[in-house]
Amino acid sequence: MTRLLILLAVFMLLPGIILTQDPSDMRPGEKIPRDNDTGEYKVKRSEKEWEELLEPLQFEILRKAGTERAFTGLYNDNKKPGIYYSAATGQPLFASDSKFDSGCGWPSFFEPIAAGAILYRTDRSHGMIRTEIIDSSSGSHLGHVFEDGPPPTGLRYCMNSAAMIFVEKGEEFPDLVKSYMVNHASEEEKKAVGDYLSLNE
């Protein structure tokens, strides 16, 4: 009887162990990249400077890893064509053609606009193990990524609207985006933005 109870306990705990696997130990075939945040960023500011630069909700999310309430974000239902940029730095993050309706209550995307735009960290807060996503230009929190997205990646980048600036196709870049594109954007980021904006002109 004791052996049966032990086996039953192990069986009940096994799914939790599998679901909370550390992404840094990812095996071949898994979709979410390993932790790759080095702590080195192009844009560096003190937390006091960030607090002065950002709106209170932006600061809470981007610098304190806060989260909007589901279905309250500005971009959850946005279907306009354009590009989403980091509200911290103006770094391009996602094109609208990678956005999809996941039904989760937060803007969701299946891939970043350019490789290297997003970095990954293991998040062990709130009694869970998830993969946090940050912008690679400043290490600012954006949301989390999950393995329940559509093809071709199978990923769902679950974002906070307040962590982003949306620029509709045809609109002029705001100053923050202009500054990033001139001073910090990689050649890959410039090409990705240029390619997107030139489509269907």
Short mmCIF file of N, CA and C in Angstrom, two decimals, residues 5-186:
data_model
loop_
_atom_site.label_atom_id
_atom_site.label_comp_id
_atom_site.label_asym_id
_atom_site.label_seq_id
_atom_site.Cartn_x
_atom_site.Cartn_y
_atom_site.Cartn_z
N LEU A 5 1.12 4.33 -2.80
CA LEU A 5 0.95 5.75 -2.50
C LEU A 5 2.14 6.58 -3.01
N ILE A 6 3.35 6.03 -2.87
CA ILE A 6 4.54 6.73 -3.36
C ILE A 6 4.49 6.87 -4.87
N LEU A 7 4.13 5.77 -5.57
CA LEU A 7 4.03 5.82 -7.03
C LEU A 7 2.97 6.82 -7.48
N LEU A 8 1.85 6.85 -6.76
CA LEU A 8 0.78 7.78 -7.09
C LEU A 8 1.24 9.22 -6.91
N ALA A 9 1.98 9.50 -5.85
CA ALA A 9 2.49 10.86 -5.59
C ALA A 9 3.46 11.29 -6.68
N VAL A 10 4.36 10.39 -7.08
CA VAL A 10 5.32 10.70 -8.15
C VAL A 10 4.59 10.96 -9.46
N PHE A 11 3.59 10.14 -9.76
CA PHE A 11 2.80 10.30 -10.99
C PHE A 11 2.10 11.65 -11.02
N MET A 12 1.59 12.09 -9.85
CA MET A 12 0.88 13.37 -9.79
C MET A 12 1.84 14.55 -9.91
N LEU A 13 3.05 14.42 -9.44
CA LEU A 13 4.02 15.51 -9.48
C LEU A 13 4.73 15.61 -10.83
N LEU A 14 4.79 14.52 -11.58
CA LEU A 14 5.56 14.48 -12.82
C LEU A 14 5.16 15.56 -13.83
N PRO A 15 3.85 15.79 -14.11
CA PRO A 15 3.50 16.84 -15.07
C PRO A 15 4.02 18.20 -14.66
N GLY A 16 3.96 18.52 -13.36
CA GLY A 16 4.47 19.80 -12.89
C GLY A 16 5.96 19.93 -13.10
N ILE A 17 6.69 18.84 -12.90
CA ILE A 17 8.14 18.87 -13.12
C ILE A 17 8.44 19.12 -14.58
N ILE A 18 7.69 18.45 -15.47
CA ILE A 18 7.92 18.61 -16.91
C ILE A 18 7.57 20.03 -17.35
N LEU A 19 6.42 20.55 -16.88
CA LEU A 19 5.96 21.86 -17.32
C LEU A 19 6.82 23.00 -16.80
N THR A 20 7.56 22.77 -15.71
CA THR A 20 8.37 23.85 -15.15
C THR A 20 9.85 23.65 -15.46
N GLN A 21 10.13 22.98 -16.53
CA GLN A 21 11.52 22.77 -16.91
C GLN A 21 12.20 24.10 -17.21
N ASP A 22 13.41 24.26 -16.72
CA ASP A 22 14.19 25.47 -16.95
C ASP A 22 14.56 25.58 -18.43
N PRO A 23 14.18 26.70 -19.12
CA PRO A 23 14.51 26.83 -20.54
C PRO A 23 16.01 26.81 -20.83
N SER A 24 16.85 27.13 -19.82
CA SER A 24 18.28 27.09 -20.06
C SER A 24 18.78 25.66 -20.24
N ASP A 25 17.95 24.68 -19.85
CA ASP A 25 18.30 23.27 -20.04
C ASP A 25 17.57 22.68 -21.24
N MET A 26 17.13 23.54 -22.15
CA MET A 26 16.32 23.11 -23.28
C MET A 26 17.03 22.05 -24.12
N ARG A 27 16.29 21.01 -24.46
CA ARG A 27 16.83 19.94 -25.29
C ARG A 27 16.55 20.23 -26.76
N PRO A 28 17.27 19.62 -27.68
CA PRO A 28 16.98 19.81 -29.10
C PRO A 28 15.52 19.48 -29.40
N GLY A 29 14.89 20.29 -30.25
CA GLY A 29 13.50 20.08 -30.59
C GLY A 29 12.56 20.99 -29.82
N GLU A 30 13.00 21.55 -28.70
CA GLU A 30 12.17 22.51 -27.99
C GLU A 30 12.26 23.85 -28.70
N LYS A 31 11.23 24.67 -28.55
CA LYS A 31 11.12 25.87 -29.37
C LYS A 31 11.70 27.13 -28.74
N ILE A 32 11.61 27.26 -27.42
CA ILE A 32 12.03 28.50 -26.77
C ILE A 32 13.55 28.51 -26.60
N PRO A 33 14.21 29.59 -27.03
CA PRO A 33 15.67 29.65 -26.89
C PRO A 33 16.12 29.61 -25.44
N ARG A 34 17.36 29.22 -25.25
CA ARG A 34 17.94 29.20 -23.91
C ARG A 34 18.13 30.63 -23.40
N ASP A 35 18.36 30.77 -22.09
CA ASP A 35 18.70 32.08 -21.53
C ASP A 35 19.87 32.65 -22.32
N ASN A 36 19.76 33.90 -22.75
CA ASN A 36 20.87 34.51 -23.48
C ASN A 36 21.08 35.97 -23.13
N ASP A 37 20.58 36.38 -21.96
CA ASP A 37 20.77 37.76 -21.52
C ASP A 37 22.13 37.90 -20.85
N THR A 38 23.02 38.66 -21.48
CA THR A 38 24.37 38.85 -20.95
C THR A 38 24.46 40.02 -19.98
N GLY A 39 23.41 40.86 -19.96
CA GLY A 39 23.45 42.05 -19.11
C GLY A 39 24.14 43.23 -19.77
N GLU A 40 24.57 43.06 -21.00
CA GLU A 40 25.22 44.15 -21.75
C GLU A 40 24.23 44.72 -22.76
N TYR A 41 23.97 46.04 -22.67
CA TYR A 41 22.97 46.66 -23.53
C TYR A 41 23.51 47.92 -24.19
N LYS A 42 22.96 48.23 -25.38
CA LYS A 42 23.37 49.44 -26.11
C LYS A 42 22.92 50.71 -25.39
N VAL A 43 21.74 50.67 -24.81
CA VAL A 43 21.16 51.85 -24.15
C VAL A 43 21.23 51.64 -22.65
N LYS A 44 21.97 52.51 -21.97
CA LYS A 44 22.18 52.36 -20.53
C LYS A 44 21.72 53.63 -19.81
N ARG A 45 20.85 53.44 -18.81
CA ARG A 45 20.39 54.55 -17.98
C ARG A 45 20.25 54.06 -16.55
N SER A 46 20.32 54.97 -15.61
CA SER A 46 20.05 54.60 -14.22
C SER A 46 18.54 54.41 -14.07
N GLU A 47 18.15 53.69 -13.02
CA GLU A 47 16.72 53.49 -12.79
C GLU A 47 16.01 54.82 -12.53
N LYS A 48 16.69 55.76 -11.93
CA LYS A 48 16.11 57.10 -11.73
C LYS A 48 15.86 57.78 -13.08
N GLU A 49 16.81 57.64 -13.99
CA GLU A 49 16.62 58.21 -15.34
C GLU A 49 15.46 57.53 -16.07
N TRP A 50 15.37 56.20 -15.94
CA TRP A 50 14.25 55.50 -16.56
C TRP A 50 12.93 55.99 -15.99
N GLU A 51 12.87 56.18 -14.69
CA GLU A 51 11.63 56.60 -14.05
C GLU A 51 11.20 57.99 -14.52
N GLU A 52 12.18 58.86 -14.77
CA GLU A 52 11.88 60.21 -15.27
C GLU A 52 11.46 60.19 -16.73
N LEU A 53 12.01 59.25 -17.49
CA LEU A 53 11.74 59.17 -18.93
C LEU A 53 10.39 58.53 -19.24
N LEU A 54 10.01 57.51 -18.48
CA LEU A 54 8.83 56.70 -18.80
C LEU A 54 7.60 57.14 -18.03
N GLU A 55 6.43 56.85 -18.60
CA GLU A 55 5.16 57.02 -17.88
C GLU A 55 5.13 55.99 -16.75
N PRO A 56 4.36 56.26 -15.67
CA PRO A 56 4.35 55.34 -14.52
C PRO A 56 4.06 53.87 -14.89
N LEU A 57 3.05 53.62 -15.75
CA LEU A 57 2.76 52.23 -16.12
C LEU A 57 3.88 51.64 -16.95
N GLN A 58 4.46 52.42 -17.84
CA GLN A 58 5.60 51.94 -18.63
C GLN A 58 6.75 51.56 -17.72
N PHE A 59 7.05 52.41 -16.75
CA PHE A 59 8.16 52.14 -15.82
C PHE A 59 7.89 50.87 -15.03
N GLU A 60 6.65 50.71 -14.55
CA GLU A 60 6.30 49.52 -13.76
C GLU A 60 6.49 48.24 -14.57
N ILE A 61 6.14 48.29 -15.85
CA ILE A 61 6.25 47.10 -16.69
C ILE A 61 7.66 46.91 -17.21
N LEU A 62 8.20 47.94 -17.85
CA LEU A 62 9.51 47.81 -18.51
C LEU A 62 10.66 47.62 -17.53
N ARG A 63 10.62 48.32 -16.40
CA ARG A 63 11.78 48.28 -15.49
C ARG A 63 11.53 47.47 -14.22
N LYS A 64 10.26 47.21 -13.91
CA LYS A 64 9.94 46.45 -12.69
C LYS A 64 9.28 45.11 -13.00
N ALA A 65 9.20 44.77 -14.30
CA ALA A 65 8.62 43.49 -14.74
C ALA A 65 7.17 43.33 -14.31
N GLY A 66 6.43 44.45 -14.32
CA GLY A 66 5.01 44.39 -14.03
C GLY A 66 4.22 43.84 -15.21
N THR A 67 2.91 43.70 -15.02
CA THR A 67 2.03 43.16 -16.07
C THR A 67 0.72 43.92 -16.08
N GLU A 68 0.25 44.26 -17.27
CA GLU A 68 -1.08 44.84 -17.42
C GLU A 68 -2.13 43.79 -17.10
N ARG A 69 -3.32 44.25 -16.73
CA ARG A 69 -4.44 43.32 -16.60
C ARG A 69 -4.87 42.87 -18.00
N ALA A 70 -5.28 41.64 -18.11
CA ALA A 70 -5.70 41.10 -19.40
C ALA A 70 -6.83 41.93 -20.00
N PHE A 71 -6.79 42.07 -21.32
CA PHE A 71 -7.81 42.76 -22.11
C PHE A 71 -7.89 44.26 -21.85
N THR A 72 -6.87 44.84 -21.21
CA THR A 72 -6.89 46.28 -20.95
C THR A 72 -5.88 47.04 -21.80
N GLY A 73 -4.95 46.35 -22.44
CA GLY A 73 -3.87 47.01 -23.17
C GLY A 73 -4.35 47.68 -24.45
N LEU A 74 -3.69 48.76 -24.80
CA LEU A 74 -4.03 49.57 -25.97
C LEU A 74 -3.97 48.77 -27.27
N TYR A 75 -3.05 47.82 -27.36
CA TYR A 75 -2.82 47.13 -28.64
C TYR A 75 -3.39 45.72 -28.72
N ASN A 76 -4.12 45.30 -27.71
CA ASN A 76 -4.63 43.92 -27.72
C ASN A 76 -5.46 43.64 -28.97
N ASP A 77 -6.32 44.59 -29.33
CA ASP A 77 -7.20 44.38 -30.49
C ASP A 77 -6.74 45.15 -31.74
N ASN A 78 -5.55 45.70 -31.70
CA ASN A 78 -5.07 46.48 -32.84
C ASN A 78 -4.82 45.58 -34.05
N LYS A 79 -5.42 45.92 -35.17
CA LYS A 79 -5.25 45.13 -36.39
C LYS A 79 -4.66 45.96 -37.53
N LYS A 80 -4.19 47.15 -37.23
CA LYS A 80 -3.63 48.02 -38.26
C LYS A 80 -2.25 47.52 -38.68
N PRO A 81 -1.85 47.77 -39.93
CA PRO A 81 -0.50 47.39 -40.37
C PRO A 81 0.53 48.37 -39.83
N GLY A 82 1.63 47.85 -39.37
CA GLY A 82 2.68 48.71 -38.83
C GLY A 82 3.70 47.90 -38.07
N ILE A 83 4.52 48.61 -37.30
CA ILE A 83 5.60 47.99 -36.53
C ILE A 83 5.49 48.41 -35.07
N TYR A 84 5.75 47.46 -34.19
CA TYR A 84 5.76 47.69 -32.74
C TYR A 84 7.21 47.85 -32.30
N TYR A 85 7.47 48.94 -31.56
CA TYR A 85 8.81 49.27 -31.10
C TYR A 85 8.84 49.28 -29.57
N SER A 86 10.02 49.10 -29.00
CA SER A 86 10.16 49.17 -27.55
C SER A 86 9.85 50.59 -27.08
N ALA A 87 8.99 50.71 -26.06
CA ALA A 87 8.67 52.01 -25.49
C ALA A 87 9.82 52.56 -24.65
N ALA A 88 10.80 51.71 -24.35
CA ALA A 88 11.97 52.16 -23.60
C ALA A 88 13.00 52.82 -24.52
N THR A 89 13.21 52.23 -25.70
CA THR A 89 14.33 52.68 -26.53
C THR A 89 13.97 53.02 -27.98
N GLY A 90 12.81 52.58 -28.46
CA GLY A 90 12.48 52.74 -29.87
C GLY A 90 12.99 51.62 -30.75
N GLN A 91 13.50 50.55 -30.16
CA GLN A 91 14.00 49.40 -30.91
C GLN A 91 12.85 48.67 -31.59
N PRO A 92 12.96 48.33 -32.89
CA PRO A 92 11.89 47.55 -33.54
C PRO A 92 11.81 46.15 -32.94
N LEU A 93 10.58 45.72 -32.63
CA LEU A 93 10.37 44.42 -31.99
C LEU A 93 9.57 43.45 -32.86
N PHE A 94 8.39 43.90 -33.33
CA PHE A 94 7.49 43.01 -34.07
C PHE A 94 6.80 43.76 -35.20
N ALA A 95 6.64 43.09 -36.33
CA ALA A 95 5.82 43.61 -37.42
C ALA A 95 4.39 43.11 -37.21
N SER A 96 3.43 43.90 -37.69
CA SER A 96 2.03 43.54 -37.47
C SER A 96 1.64 42.24 -38.16
N ASP A 97 2.38 41.84 -39.20
CA ASP A 97 2.01 40.58 -39.87
C ASP A 97 2.41 39.35 -39.08
N SER A 98 3.08 39.53 -37.93
CA SER A 98 3.35 38.39 -37.04
C SER A 98 2.41 38.39 -35.84
N LYS A 99 1.47 39.35 -35.80
CA LYS A 99 0.52 39.44 -34.69
C LYS A 99 -0.66 38.49 -34.96
N PHE A 100 -1.17 37.88 -33.92
CA PHE A 100 -2.33 37.00 -34.06
C PHE A 100 -3.20 37.11 -32.81
N ASP A 101 -4.46 36.73 -32.95
CA ASP A 101 -5.41 36.78 -31.84
C ASP A 101 -5.32 35.47 -31.06
N SER A 102 -4.63 35.53 -29.94
CA SER A 102 -4.45 34.32 -29.13
C SER A 102 -5.59 34.12 -28.15
N GLY A 103 -6.38 35.18 -27.92
CA GLY A 103 -7.46 35.10 -26.95
C GLY A 103 -7.02 35.21 -25.51
N CYS A 104 -5.72 35.47 -25.29
CA CYS A 104 -5.19 35.49 -23.92
C CYS A 104 -5.38 36.84 -23.23
N GLY A 105 -5.70 37.89 -24.01
CA GLY A 105 -5.91 39.20 -23.40
C GLY A 105 -4.73 40.13 -23.50
N TRP A 106 -3.65 39.67 -24.11
CA TRP A 106 -2.47 40.50 -24.34
C TRP A 106 -2.06 40.41 -25.82
N PRO A 107 -1.47 41.47 -26.38
CA PRO A 107 -0.99 41.38 -27.77
C PRO A 107 -0.03 40.21 -27.92
N SER A 108 -0.25 39.41 -28.95
CA SER A 108 0.55 38.19 -29.15
C SER A 108 1.15 38.16 -30.55
N PHE A 109 2.38 37.70 -30.64
CA PHE A 109 3.12 37.64 -31.89
C PHE A 109 3.80 36.29 -31.98
N PHE A 110 4.05 35.81 -33.23
CA PHE A 110 4.71 34.51 -33.34
C PHE A 110 6.20 34.60 -33.64
N GLU A 111 6.71 35.81 -33.98
CA GLU A 111 8.16 35.95 -34.15
C GLU A 111 8.55 37.43 -34.12
N PRO A 112 9.76 37.73 -33.64
CA PRO A 112 10.27 39.09 -33.66
C PRO A 112 10.56 39.54 -35.09
N ILE A 113 10.66 40.86 -35.28
CA ILE A 113 10.93 41.41 -36.60
C ILE A 113 12.35 41.10 -37.07
N ALA A 114 13.28 40.98 -36.14
CA ALA A 114 14.68 40.69 -36.50
C ALA A 114 15.30 39.80 -35.43
N ALA A 115 16.15 38.90 -35.86
CA ALA A 115 16.87 38.06 -34.90
C ALA A 115 17.70 38.96 -33.99
N GLY A 116 17.69 38.67 -32.71
CA GLY A 116 18.47 39.46 -31.77
C GLY A 116 17.70 40.61 -31.15
N ALA A 117 16.48 40.89 -31.60
CA ALA A 117 15.69 41.98 -31.01
C ALA A 117 15.25 41.62 -29.60
N ILE A 118 15.02 40.33 -29.37
CA ILE A 118 14.53 39.83 -28.09
C ILE A 118 15.59 38.97 -27.41
N LEU A 119 15.74 39.16 -26.10
CA LEU A 119 16.57 38.27 -25.29
C LEU A 119 15.68 37.52 -24.31
N TYR A 120 16.20 36.43 -23.76
CA TYR A 120 15.41 35.50 -22.96
C TYR A 120 16.03 35.30 -21.58
N ARG A 121 15.18 35.27 -20.57
CA ARG A 121 15.62 35.01 -19.20
C ARG A 121 14.67 34.00 -18.55
N THR A 122 15.17 33.21 -17.64
CA THR A 122 14.30 32.34 -16.86
C THR A 122 13.67 33.15 -15.74
N ASP A 123 12.35 33.09 -15.64
CA ASP A 123 11.59 33.83 -14.64
C ASP A 123 10.98 32.83 -13.67
N ARG A 124 11.42 32.89 -12.41
CA ARG A 124 10.92 31.96 -11.39
C ARG A 124 9.97 32.64 -10.41
N SER A 125 9.40 33.78 -10.78
CA SER A 125 8.50 34.51 -9.88
C SER A 125 7.12 33.85 -9.82
N HIS A 126 6.38 34.18 -8.77
CA HIS A 126 4.98 33.74 -8.59
C HIS A 126 4.82 32.23 -8.59
N GLY A 127 5.84 31.51 -8.15
CA GLY A 127 5.75 30.07 -8.02
C GLY A 127 5.72 29.31 -9.34
N MET A 128 6.15 29.98 -10.43
CA MET A 128 6.16 29.34 -11.75
C MET A 128 7.56 29.48 -12.35
N ILE A 129 7.83 28.69 -13.37
CA ILE A 129 9.04 28.88 -14.17
C ILE A 129 8.60 29.17 -15.59
N ARG A 130 8.86 30.40 -16.03
CA ARG A 130 8.48 30.85 -17.36
C ARG A 130 9.70 31.45 -18.04
N THR A 131 9.54 31.81 -19.31
CA THR A 131 10.62 32.48 -20.02
C THR A 131 10.22 33.93 -20.24
N GLU A 132 10.94 34.81 -19.57
CA GLU A 132 10.73 36.25 -19.71
C GLU A 132 11.40 36.72 -20.99
N ILE A 133 10.78 37.70 -21.66
CA ILE A 133 11.40 38.31 -22.83
C ILE A 133 11.69 39.78 -22.54
N ILE A 134 12.85 40.22 -22.99
CA ILE A 134 13.30 41.60 -22.78
C ILE A 134 13.80 42.16 -24.11
N ASP A 135 13.79 43.48 -24.25
CA ASP A 135 14.39 44.04 -25.46
C ASP A 135 15.91 43.98 -25.32
N SER A 136 16.57 43.66 -26.40
CA SER A 136 18.03 43.48 -26.34
C SER A 136 18.78 44.80 -26.26
N SER A 137 18.09 45.92 -26.48
CA SER A 137 18.77 47.21 -26.47
C SER A 137 18.93 47.78 -25.07
N SER A 138 18.04 47.40 -24.13
CA SER A 138 18.12 47.98 -22.78
C SER A 138 17.83 46.99 -21.66
N GLY A 139 17.45 45.77 -22.01
CA GLY A 139 17.12 44.79 -20.97
C GLY A 139 15.77 45.06 -20.32
N SER A 140 14.91 45.83 -20.99
CA SER A 140 13.61 46.17 -20.42
C SER A 140 12.61 45.04 -20.64
N HIS A 141 11.81 44.77 -19.61
CA HIS A 141 10.83 43.68 -19.63
C HIS A 141 9.72 43.98 -20.63
N LEU A 142 9.38 42.96 -21.42
CA LEU A 142 8.30 43.08 -22.41
C LEU A 142 7.12 42.17 -22.10
N GLY A 143 7.39 40.97 -21.63
CA GLY A 143 6.35 39.98 -21.38
C GLY A 143 6.99 38.61 -21.21
N HIS A 144 6.31 37.57 -21.75
CA HIS A 144 6.81 36.20 -21.69
C HIS A 144 6.55 35.50 -23.02
N VAL A 145 7.26 34.40 -23.24
CA VAL A 145 7.05 33.62 -24.46
C VAL A 145 6.65 32.20 -24.08
N PHE A 146 5.71 31.65 -24.86
CA PHE A 146 5.16 30.32 -24.59
C PHE A 146 5.15 29.49 -25.87
N GLU A 147 5.09 28.18 -25.69
CA GLU A 147 5.15 27.25 -26.83
C GLU A 147 3.76 26.84 -27.31
N ASP A 148 2.84 27.79 -27.40
CA ASP A 148 1.49 27.45 -27.85
C ASP A 148 1.03 28.40 -28.96
N GLY A 149 1.98 28.88 -29.75
CA GLY A 149 1.65 29.79 -30.84
C GLY A 149 1.41 29.05 -32.15
N PRO A 150 1.07 29.81 -33.19
CA PRO A 150 0.78 29.21 -34.50
C PRO A 150 2.05 28.94 -35.30
N PRO A 151 1.95 28.24 -36.42
CA PRO A 151 3.08 28.10 -37.34
C PRO A 151 3.45 29.48 -37.87
N PRO A 152 4.67 29.72 -38.32
CA PRO A 152 5.70 28.69 -38.50
C PRO A 152 6.56 28.44 -37.26
N THR A 153 6.47 29.29 -36.21
CA THR A 153 7.38 29.15 -35.08
C THR A 153 6.80 28.31 -33.95
N GLY A 154 5.47 28.28 -33.82
CA GLY A 154 4.86 27.59 -32.70
C GLY A 154 5.01 28.34 -31.39
N LEU A 155 5.44 29.62 -31.46
CA LEU A 155 5.66 30.42 -30.26
C LEU A 155 4.61 31.51 -30.12
N ARG A 156 4.35 31.90 -28.88
CA ARG A 156 3.47 33.04 -28.59
C ARG A 156 4.23 34.02 -27.71
N TYR A 157 4.65 35.13 -28.31
CA TYR A 157 5.28 36.21 -27.57
C TYR A 157 4.15 37.05 -26.99
N CYS A 158 3.93 36.91 -25.70
CA CYS A 158 2.82 37.55 -25.00
C CYS A 158 3.32 38.87 -24.42
N MET A 159 2.86 39.99 -25.00
CA MET A 159 3.45 41.30 -24.73
C MET A 159 2.52 42.19 -23.91
N ASN A 160 3.10 43.14 -23.22
CA ASN A 160 2.36 44.21 -22.58
C ASN A 160 2.29 45.39 -23.55
N SER A 161 1.09 45.92 -23.78
CA SER A 161 0.94 47.06 -24.69
C SER A 161 1.79 48.24 -24.24
N ALA A 162 1.83 48.50 -22.92
CA ALA A 162 2.55 49.66 -22.41
C ALA A 162 4.06 49.55 -22.60
N ALA A 163 4.54 48.36 -22.95
CA ALA A 163 5.97 48.17 -23.21
C ALA A 163 6.34 48.52 -24.65
N MET A 164 5.31 48.88 -25.45
CA MET A 164 5.56 49.09 -26.88
C MET A 164 5.00 50.43 -27.36
N ILE A 165 5.54 50.86 -28.50
CA ILE A 165 5.00 51.99 -29.27
C ILE A 165 4.62 51.41 -30.63
N PHE A 166 3.40 51.64 -31.07
CA PHE A 166 2.99 51.17 -32.39
C PHE A 166 3.04 52.34 -33.36
N VAL A 167 3.69 52.11 -34.51
CA VAL A 167 3.74 53.12 -35.57
C VAL A 167 3.06 52.51 -36.79
N GLU A 168 1.92 53.07 -37.14
CA GLU A 168 1.17 52.56 -38.29
C GLU A 168 1.96 52.81 -39.57
N LYS A 169 1.85 51.88 -40.48
CA LYS A 169 2.53 52.01 -41.77
C LYS A 169 2.12 53.32 -42.43
N GLY A 170 3.10 54.10 -42.86
CA GLY A 170 2.82 55.39 -43.49
C GLY A 170 2.94 56.56 -42.55
N GLU A 171 2.94 56.30 -41.23
CA GLU A 171 3.10 57.36 -40.25
C GLU A 171 4.58 57.68 -40.05
N GLU A 172 4.85 58.91 -39.63
CA GLU A 172 6.23 59.31 -39.33
C GLU A 172 6.68 58.68 -38.02
N PHE A 173 7.96 58.30 -37.96
CA PHE A 173 8.51 57.75 -36.72
C PHE A 173 8.48 58.82 -35.62
N PRO A 174 8.11 58.44 -34.39
CA PRO A 174 8.30 59.35 -33.26
C PRO A 174 9.80 59.53 -32.98
N ASP A 175 10.14 60.57 -32.23
CA ASP A 175 11.55 60.89 -31.99
C ASP A 175 12.33 59.73 -31.39
N LEU A 176 11.71 58.98 -30.47
CA LEU A 176 12.41 57.87 -29.82
C LEU A 176 12.84 56.82 -30.85
N VAL A 177 11.94 56.51 -31.78
CA VAL A 177 12.25 55.52 -32.82
C VAL A 177 13.30 56.07 -33.78
N LYS A 178 13.15 57.33 -34.19
CA LYS A 178 14.15 57.95 -35.07
C LYS A 178 15.54 57.88 -34.46
N SER A 179 15.62 58.22 -33.18
CA SER A 179 16.92 58.22 -32.49
C SER A 179 17.52 56.83 -32.46
N TYR A 180 16.69 55.81 -32.16
CA TYR A 180 17.22 54.45 -32.11
C TYR A 180 17.71 54.01 -33.49
N MET A 181 16.91 54.27 -34.51
CA MET A 181 17.26 53.81 -35.86
C MET A 181 18.54 54.47 -36.36
N VAL A 182 18.80 55.69 -35.96
CA VAL A 182 20.02 56.40 -36.39
C VAL A 182 21.22 55.99 -35.56
N ASN A 183 21.03 55.87 -34.25
CA ASN A 183 22.18 55.71 -33.34
C ASN A 183 22.48 54.29 -32.89
N HIS A 184 21.49 53.40 -32.92
CA HIS A 184 21.70 52.08 -32.31
C HIS A 184 21.29 50.89 -33.18
N ALA A 185 20.47 51.11 -34.18
CA ALA A 185 19.93 49.97 -34.94
C ALA A 185 21.02 49.19 -35.66
N SER A 186 20.92 47.87 -35.59
CA SER A 186 21.83 47.00 -36.34
C SER A 186 21.45 47.03 -37.81
#
